[in-house]
Each structure stands twice: as C-alpha cells, then as structure tokens.
C-alpha cells in the first residue's frame, strides 16, 4: 500500500542548481498538489493539477515549474534554486469532488536545503 | 483572497486537560473543512466537515462546523502526551478542488 511516494526525501542544493522532485501516487487520483511548509507558515500551495496534462498555479508558484505527463506522477522543478526555497515540500493527491468528497492524501515530504 | 486562520498559534497544556482549537475561514466556493494532525512527517487526516452543526467524533477528538459564522473547532478531551503535534485546518474549495491551509496550531502536552 504505497499511497503517495515522494523522491528524494532529503536534498542539499547549491544556489543556482536545478533539481526535480518526483511525486507518485497509486490510488488513481485525478488531483495532485505540491505544497511547501515553512515554520509558522502552514502549508502553502505551489502548483496543482486537476488531471493528466493540466497544471495550475497556487499561492506561491514563482521559481517553480511542474508537469503532469502521466496521471500517477506530478513533478516539481526548481530551475535555479535560491536559499528562499529552503523548505519541506509535500505532495498530495485526492479524488475529484464529483466522485467523492474526500481528503487529500500526503506523501512523507522532501526536506530541501539550498545553501 | 481566500484565507484560513487558526488560533491559538501554540498551546501548552498538561495531561488530562481539555483543549479547543479554532479555525475561521473566508473563501469563495466553500466545499469542506478538514482537520489534520502532523507529528513529524506527513499530515494525517482527522475529520472532514461539510454540514453545519453536525459533530464528528473519534475517540477523544471531536469537531464541529458553523457555516454561518465561518468557523470550526476541534476539541481534544483528556489530552495525552501523544496528542502533541501541529493541528492543521484546511478548506476545500469547489470548482477547482484546492485545499487552503491555515498556519496550524502547535499543541504540546506535558506529562
């Protein structure tokens, strides 16, 4: 029962480097989300997707890009990492509301440090 | 702008105490309100509320929603040290099904 799996779990980047965070879900969920969590800030939505091939901006999209080429995967990219992107990143997925009112299921998080 | 506000930001109690956590919201197209518990890693789901006045209960935890006054409360009775965590409130919005989170309440229960 994998649920939502994030890769990697930890990463240290130098300023200006790029990386991709991978989120994979095996629950056939339509909707997927990327959040970042900073101390005292709760969870802030970066980007989300309502289906394969679609993406949309959340509250804090600047400096990030996303892709949803396959329904089960949602990738978050940082093209040129900055220290302000040091955070814990969470991926989540859920059913569409037309099917079932349900909660979002979360991955275990990726702790990213940009030095 | 959609907004979810939680209070208090942090709380320290002793085992056996009862606590009430608050969540107020201002969002367009409200669909549901959710409570999560976050210990060290991923948030874990506690409750989803969609209708006013109907209490949801799980053991020592309970929650209720007031859609007229736009708030929810999460009650924890007879607290235990294992209840120490960050409690997150989120609102699901209709149309594009986004979850907007509050800043969380950090609860510490002392033995």
mmCIF file of C-alpha atoms in Angstrom:
data_model
loop_
_atom_site.group_PDB
_atom_site.id
_atom_site.type_symbol
_atom_site.label_atom_id
_atom_site.label_comp_id
_atom_site.label_asym_id
_atom_site.label_seq_id
_atom_site.Cartn_x
_atom_site.Cartn_y
_atom_site.Cartn_z
ATOM 1 C CA UNK A 1 0.000 0.000 0.000
ATOM 2 C CA UNK A 2 2.308 2.757 -1.227
ATOM 3 C CA UNK A 3 -0.177 5.670 -1.403
ATOM 4 C CA UNK A 4 1.780 8.841 -2.205
ATOM 5 C CA UNK A 5 5.545 8.496 -2.580
ATOM 6 C CA UNK A 6 7.973 11.373 -2.814
ATOM 7 C CA UNK A 7 11.545 11.194 -4.089
ATOM 8 C CA UNK A 8 14.037 12.212 -2.751
ATOM 9 C CA UNK A 9 13.437 12.539 0.992
ATOM 10 C CA UNK A 10 16.359 14.899 1.600
ATOM 11 C CA UNK A 11 18.466 17.076 -0.661
ATOM 12 C CA UNK A 12 21.022 19.834 -0.308
ATOM 13 C CA UNK A 13 21.482 22.136 -3.298
ATOM 14 C CA UNK A 14 23.822 24.981 -4.022
ATOM 15 C CA UNK A 15 22.323 28.292 -5.094
ATOM 16 C CA UNK A 16 21.677 28.246 -8.815
ATOM 17 C CA UNK A 17 21.477 24.463 -9.169
ATOM 18 C CA UNK A 18 18.390 22.787 -10.550
ATOM 19 C CA UNK A 19 16.503 19.736 -9.420
ATOM 20 C CA UNK A 20 13.253 17.852 -9.833
ATOM 21 C CA UNK A 21 11.111 16.414 -7.078
ATOM 22 C CA UNK A 22 9.030 13.420 -8.038
ATOM 23 C CA UNK A 23 5.626 12.537 -6.624
ATOM 24 C CA UNK A 24 3.960 9.253 -7.489
ATOM 25 C CA UNK A 25 0.531 8.019 -6.376
ATOM 26 C CA UNK A 26 -1.033 4.639 -6.914
ATOM 27 C CA UNK A 27 -4.629 5.475 -5.938
ATOM 28 C CA UNK A 28 -5.757 6.599 -9.395
ATOM 29 C CA UNK A 29 -6.396 10.101 -8.071
ATOM 30 C CA UNK A 30 -7.172 12.830 -10.558
ATOM 31 C CA UNK A 31 -5.995 15.764 -8.468
ATOM 32 C CA UNK A 32 -2.423 16.304 -7.284
ATOM 33 C CA UNK A 33 -0.810 19.135 -5.356
ATOM 34 C CA UNK A 34 2.567 20.477 -4.322
ATOM 35 C CA UNK A 35 2.842 22.380 -1.043
ATOM 36 C CA UNK A 36 5.715 23.883 0.842
ATOM 37 C CA UNK A 37 5.819 24.128 4.606
ATOM 38 C CA UNK A 38 7.865 26.726 6.417
ATOM 39 C CA UNK A 39 7.937 27.389 10.178
ATOM 40 C CA UNK A 40 4.916 29.429 11.225
ATOM 41 C CA UNK A 41 3.511 29.484 7.680
ATOM 42 C CA UNK A 42 1.459 26.328 7.498
ATOM 43 C CA UNK A 43 1.157 24.624 4.126
ATOM 44 C CA UNK A 44 1.208 26.881 1.082
ATOM 45 C CA UNK A 45 0.071 25.675 -2.299
ATOM 46 C CA UNK A 46 2.705 25.961 -5.037
ATOM 47 C CA UNK A 47 1.050 24.326 -8.052
ATOM 48 C CA UNK A 48 -1.659 21.786 -8.568
ATOM 49 C CA UNK A 49 -3.115 19.605 -11.290
ATOM 50 C CA UNK A 50 -6.683 18.519 -11.922
ATOM 51 C CA UNK A 51 -5.766 15.837 -14.414
ATOM 52 C CA UNK A 52 -3.142 14.435 -16.720
ATOM 53 C CA UNK A 53 -1.659 17.134 -18.909
ATOM 54 C CA UNK A 54 -3.064 20.037 -16.863
ATOM 55 C CA UNK A 55 -1.431 22.273 -14.257
ATOM 56 C CA UNK A 56 -2.365 25.459 -12.454
ATOM 57 C CA UNK A 57 -0.669 27.976 -10.169
ATOM 58 C CA UNK A 58 -1.268 28.069 -6.461
ATOM 59 C CA UNK A 59 -0.401 30.741 -3.900
ATOM 60 C CA UNK A 60 3.394 30.712 -4.275
ATOM 61 C CA UNK A 61 4.312 29.496 -7.787
ATOM 62 C CA UNK A 62 7.297 31.748 -8.535
ATOM 63 C CA UNK A 63 10.567 29.904 -9.040
ATOM 64 C CA UNK A 64 8.870 26.540 -9.614
ATOM 65 C CA UNK A 65 7.584 24.626 -12.602
ATOM 66 C CA UNK A 66 5.508 21.459 -12.729
ATOM 67 C CA UNK A 67 4.487 18.775 -15.162
ATOM 68 C CA UNK A 68 1.832 16.056 -15.149
ATOM 69 C CA UNK A 69 2.626 13.898 -18.153
ATOM 70 C CA UNK A 70 1.201 10.773 -16.537
ATOM 71 C CA UNK A 71 -1.792 10.604 -14.224
ATOM 72 C CA UNK A 72 0.153 8.946 -11.446
ATOM 73 C CA UNK A 73 3.128 11.340 -11.442
ATOM 74 C CA UNK A 74 3.477 15.021 -10.615
ATOM 75 C CA UNK A 75 6.912 16.597 -10.937
ATOM 76 C CA UNK A 76 8.072 19.802 -9.274
ATOM 77 C CA UNK A 77 11.088 21.527 -10.776
ATOM 78 C CA UNK A 78 13.383 24.200 -9.459
ATOM 79 C CA UNK A 79 15.331 25.691 -12.368
ATOM 80 C CA UNK A 80 17.695 27.871 -10.349
ATOM 81 C CA UNK A 81 17.484 27.179 -6.635
ATOM 82 C CA UNK A 82 17.570 30.052 -4.148
ATOM 83 C CA UNK A 83 18.023 29.987 -0.351
ATOM 84 C CA UNK A 84 14.406 31.193 -0.023
ATOM 85 C CA UNK A 85 13.341 27.823 -1.421
ATOM 86 C CA UNK A 86 14.742 26.012 1.590
ATOM 87 C CA UNK A 87 11.652 24.267 2.916
ATOM 88 C CA UNK A 88 9.846 20.994 3.392
ATOM 89 C CA UNK A 89 7.883 20.054 0.300
ATOM 90 C CA UNK A 90 4.769 17.910 0.437
ATOM 91 C CA UNK A 91 2.932 16.285 -2.400
ATOM 92 C CA UNK A 92 -0.713 15.321 -2.012
ATOM 93 C CA UNK A 93 -3.451 13.772 -4.114
ATOM 94 C CA UNK A 94 -7.222 13.453 -3.960
ATOM 95 C CA UNK A 95 -10.317 12.348 -5.836
ATOM 96 C CA UNK A 96 -12.288 14.941 -7.779
ATOM 97 C CA UNK A 97 -15.274 16.326 -5.898
ATOM 98 C CA UNK A 98 -17.705 14.921 -8.419
ATOM 99 C CA UNK A 99 -16.737 11.425 -7.405
ATOM 100 C CA UNK A 100 -16.414 11.602 -3.690
ATOM 101 C CA UNK A 101 -15.805 14.241 -1.068
ATOM 102 C CA UNK A 102 -12.577 13.066 0.376
ATOM 103 C CA UNK A 103 -9.440 14.267 1.993
ATOM 104 C CA UNK A 104 -6.058 14.866 0.441
ATOM 105 C CA UNK A 105 -3.504 12.100 0.975
ATOM 106 C CA UNK A 106 0.033 13.253 1.653
ATOM 107 C CA UNK A 107 3.469 11.977 0.873
ATOM 108 C CA UNK A 108 6.182 11.874 3.532
ATOM 109 C CA UNK A 109 7.794 15.111 2.457
ATOM 110 C CA UNK A 110 11.107 16.230 0.975
ATOM 111 C CA UNK A 111 13.403 18.354 3.083
ATOM 112 C CA UNK A 112 15.309 20.675 0.741
ATOM 113 C CA UNK A 113 18.130 22.930 1.852
ATOM 114 C CA UNK A 114 19.610 25.484 -0.536
ATOM 115 C CA UNK A 115 22.996 26.841 0.515
ATOM 116 C CA UNK B 1 -8.293 36.383 -1.337
ATOM 117 C CA UNK B 2 -9.083 33.047 0.281
ATOM 118 C CA UNK B 3 -7.944 32.844 3.878
ATOM 119 C CA UNK B 4 -7.880 30.278 6.685
ATOM 120 C CA UNK B 5 -6.876 31.454 10.158
ATOM 121 C CA UNK B 6 -6.130 29.216 13.117
ATOM 122 C CA UNK B 7 -5.853 30.125 16.768
ATOM 123 C CA UNK B 8 -4.067 29.891 19.023
ATOM 124 C CA UNK B 9 -0.743 29.510 17.207
ATOM 125 C CA UNK B 10 0.627 27.426 20.046
ATOM 126 C CA UNK B 11 -0.631 25.920 23.247
ATOM 127 C CA UNK B 12 0.957 24.105 26.183
ATOM 128 C CA UNK B 13 -1.261 22.029 28.473
ATOM 129 C CA UNK B 14 -0.918 19.209 30.973
ATOM 130 C CA UNK B 15 -2.104 15.677 30.519
ATOM 131 C CA UNK B 16 -5.791 15.369 31.248
ATOM 132 C CA UNK B 17 -6.650 18.896 30.176
ATOM 133 C CA UNK B 18 -9.263 19.641 27.515
ATOM 134 C CA UNK B 19 -8.269 21.879 24.610
ATOM 135 C CA UNK B 20 -10.233 23.699 21.923
ATOM 136 C CA UNK B 21 -8.572 24.681 18.677
ATOM 137 C CA UNK B 22 -10.158 27.234 16.393
ATOM 138 C CA UNK B 23 -10.285 27.632 12.647
ATOM 139 C CA UNK B 24 -12.007 30.501 10.829
ATOM 140 C CA UNK B 25 -12.168 30.930 7.087
ATOM 141 C CA UNK B 26 -13.054 33.318 4.302
ATOM 142 C CA UNK B 27 -13.144 31.536 0.975
ATOM 143 C CA UNK B 28 -15.198 31.597 -2.179
ATOM 144 C CA UNK B 29 -16.934 28.361 -3.128
ATOM 145 C CA UNK B 30 -16.590 26.569 0.196
ATOM 146 C CA UNK B 31 -16.845 22.801 -0.167
ATOM 147 C CA UNK B 32 -15.478 21.225 3.004
ATOM 148 C CA UNK B 33 -13.333 21.826 6.055
ATOM 149 C CA UNK B 34 -10.702 19.324 7.065
ATOM 150 C CA UNK B 35 -8.596 18.778 10.154
ATOM 151 C CA UNK B 36 -5.192 17.112 10.040
ATOM 152 C CA UNK B 37 -2.680 16.103 12.693
ATOM 153 C CA UNK B 38 1.000 16.483 11.853
ATOM 154 C CA UNK B 39 3.603 14.920 14.084
ATOM 155 C CA UNK B 40 6.977 14.526 12.440
ATOM 156 C CA UNK B 41 6.224 13.984 8.813
ATOM 157 C CA UNK B 42 3.117 13.902 6.649
ATOM 158 C CA UNK B 43 -0.188 15.326 7.888
ATOM 159 C CA UNK B 44 -2.647 12.599 8.797
ATOM 160 C CA UNK B 45 -6.349 13.075 8.268
ATOM 161 C CA UNK B 46 -8.682 13.511 11.243
ATOM 162 C CA UNK B 47 -12.044 14.846 10.084
ATOM 163 C CA UNK B 48 -13.892 16.266 7.136
ATOM 164 C CA UNK B 49 -16.874 18.540 7.770
ATOM 165 C CA UNK B 50 -19.318 19.696 5.153
ATOM 166 C CA UNK B 51 -22.525 20.435 7.071
ATOM 167 C CA UNK B 52 -23.146 22.897 9.889
ATOM 168 C CA UNK B 53 -23.944 21.677 13.369
ATOM 169 C CA UNK B 54 -23.117 18.008 12.875
ATOM 170 C CA UNK B 55 -20.407 16.881 15.263
ATOM 171 C CA UNK B 56 -17.817 14.410 14.083
ATOM 172 C CA UNK B 57 -16.216 12.328 16.794
ATOM 173 C CA UNK B 58 -13.321 9.929 17.015
ATOM 174 C CA UNK B 59 -12.349 8.806 20.490
ATOM 175 C CA UNK B 60 -11.302 11.854 22.482
ATOM 176 C CA UNK B 61 -11.367 14.133 19.441
ATOM 177 C CA UNK B 62 -14.425 15.894 18.100
ATOM 178 C CA UNK B 63 -15.103 18.682 15.659
ATOM 179 C CA UNK B 64 -17.985 20.819 14.506
ATOM 180 C CA UNK B 65 -18.551 23.332 11.733
ATOM 181 C CA UNK B 66 -20.555 26.575 11.708
ATOM 182 C CA UNK B 67 -21.070 27.641 8.102
ATOM 183 C CA UNK B 68 -22.975 30.758 9.080
ATOM 184 C CA UNK B 69 -20.192 32.155 11.261
ATOM 185 C CA UNK B 70 -17.479 30.556 9.080
ATOM 186 C CA UNK B 71 -15.548 28.656 11.690
ATOM 187 C CA UNK B 72 -14.820 25.237 13.069
ATOM 188 C CA UNK B 73 -13.484 23.956 16.371
ATOM 189 C CA UNK B 74 -11.507 20.850 17.206
ATOM 190 C CA UNK B 75 -11.849 19.587 20.765
ATOM 191 C CA UNK B 76 -9.496 17.173 22.444
ATOM 192 C CA UNK B 77 -10.543 15.860 25.859
ATOM 193 C CA UNK B 78 -8.327 14.148 28.435
ATOM 194 C CA UNK B 79 -5.206 15.080 26.488
ATOM 195 C CA UNK B 80 -2.232 12.735 26.385
ATOM 196 C CA UNK B 81 1.416 13.355 25.520
ATOM 197 C CA UNK B 82 0.765 11.545 22.228
ATOM 198 C CA UNK B 83 -1.571 14.366 21.241
ATOM 199 C CA UNK B 84 1.429 16.688 20.963
ATOM 200 C CA UNK B 85 1.523 17.755 17.325
ATOM 201 C CA UNK B 86 0.681 20.516 14.895
ATOM 202 C CA UNK B 87 -3.039 20.566 14.085
ATOM 203 C CA UNK B 88 -3.813 21.872 10.631
ATOM 204 C CA UNK B 89 -7.120 23.153 9.353
ATOM 205 C CA UNK B 90 -7.788 23.205 5.615
ATOM 206 C CA UNK B 91 -10.703 24.331 3.492
ATOM 207 C CA UNK B 92 -11.564 22.593 0.254
ATOM 208 C CA UNK B 93 -12.960 24.820 -2.467
ATOM 209 C CA UNK B 94 -15.453 23.808 -5.101
ATOM 210 C CA UNK B 95 -14.807 24.020 -8.831
ATOM 211 C CA UNK B 96 -11.069 23.583 -8.813
ATOM 212 C CA UNK B 97 -10.688 21.354 -5.800
ATOM 213 C CA UNK B 98 -7.960 23.152 -3.908
ATOM 214 C CA UNK B 99 -7.148 22.801 -0.227
ATOM 215 C CA UNK B 100 -6.191 26.034 1.514
ATOM 216 C CA UNK B 101 -4.396 25.519 4.805
ATOM 217 C CA UNK B 102 -4.130 27.615 7.907
ATOM 218 C CA UNK B 103 -0.838 28.153 9.706
ATOM 219 C CA UNK B 104 -1.586 25.392 12.213
ATOM 220 C CA UNK B 105 -1.762 25.218 15.993
ATOM 221 C CA UNK B 106 1.208 23.655 17.752
ATOM 222 C CA UNK B 107 -0.012 21.705 20.764
ATOM 223 C CA UNK B 108 2.354 20.442 23.429
ATOM 224 C CA UNK B 109 1.003 18.181 26.155
ATOM 225 C CA UNK B 110 3.178 17.860 29.246
ATOM 226 C CA UNK B 111 3.205 14.731 31.373
#
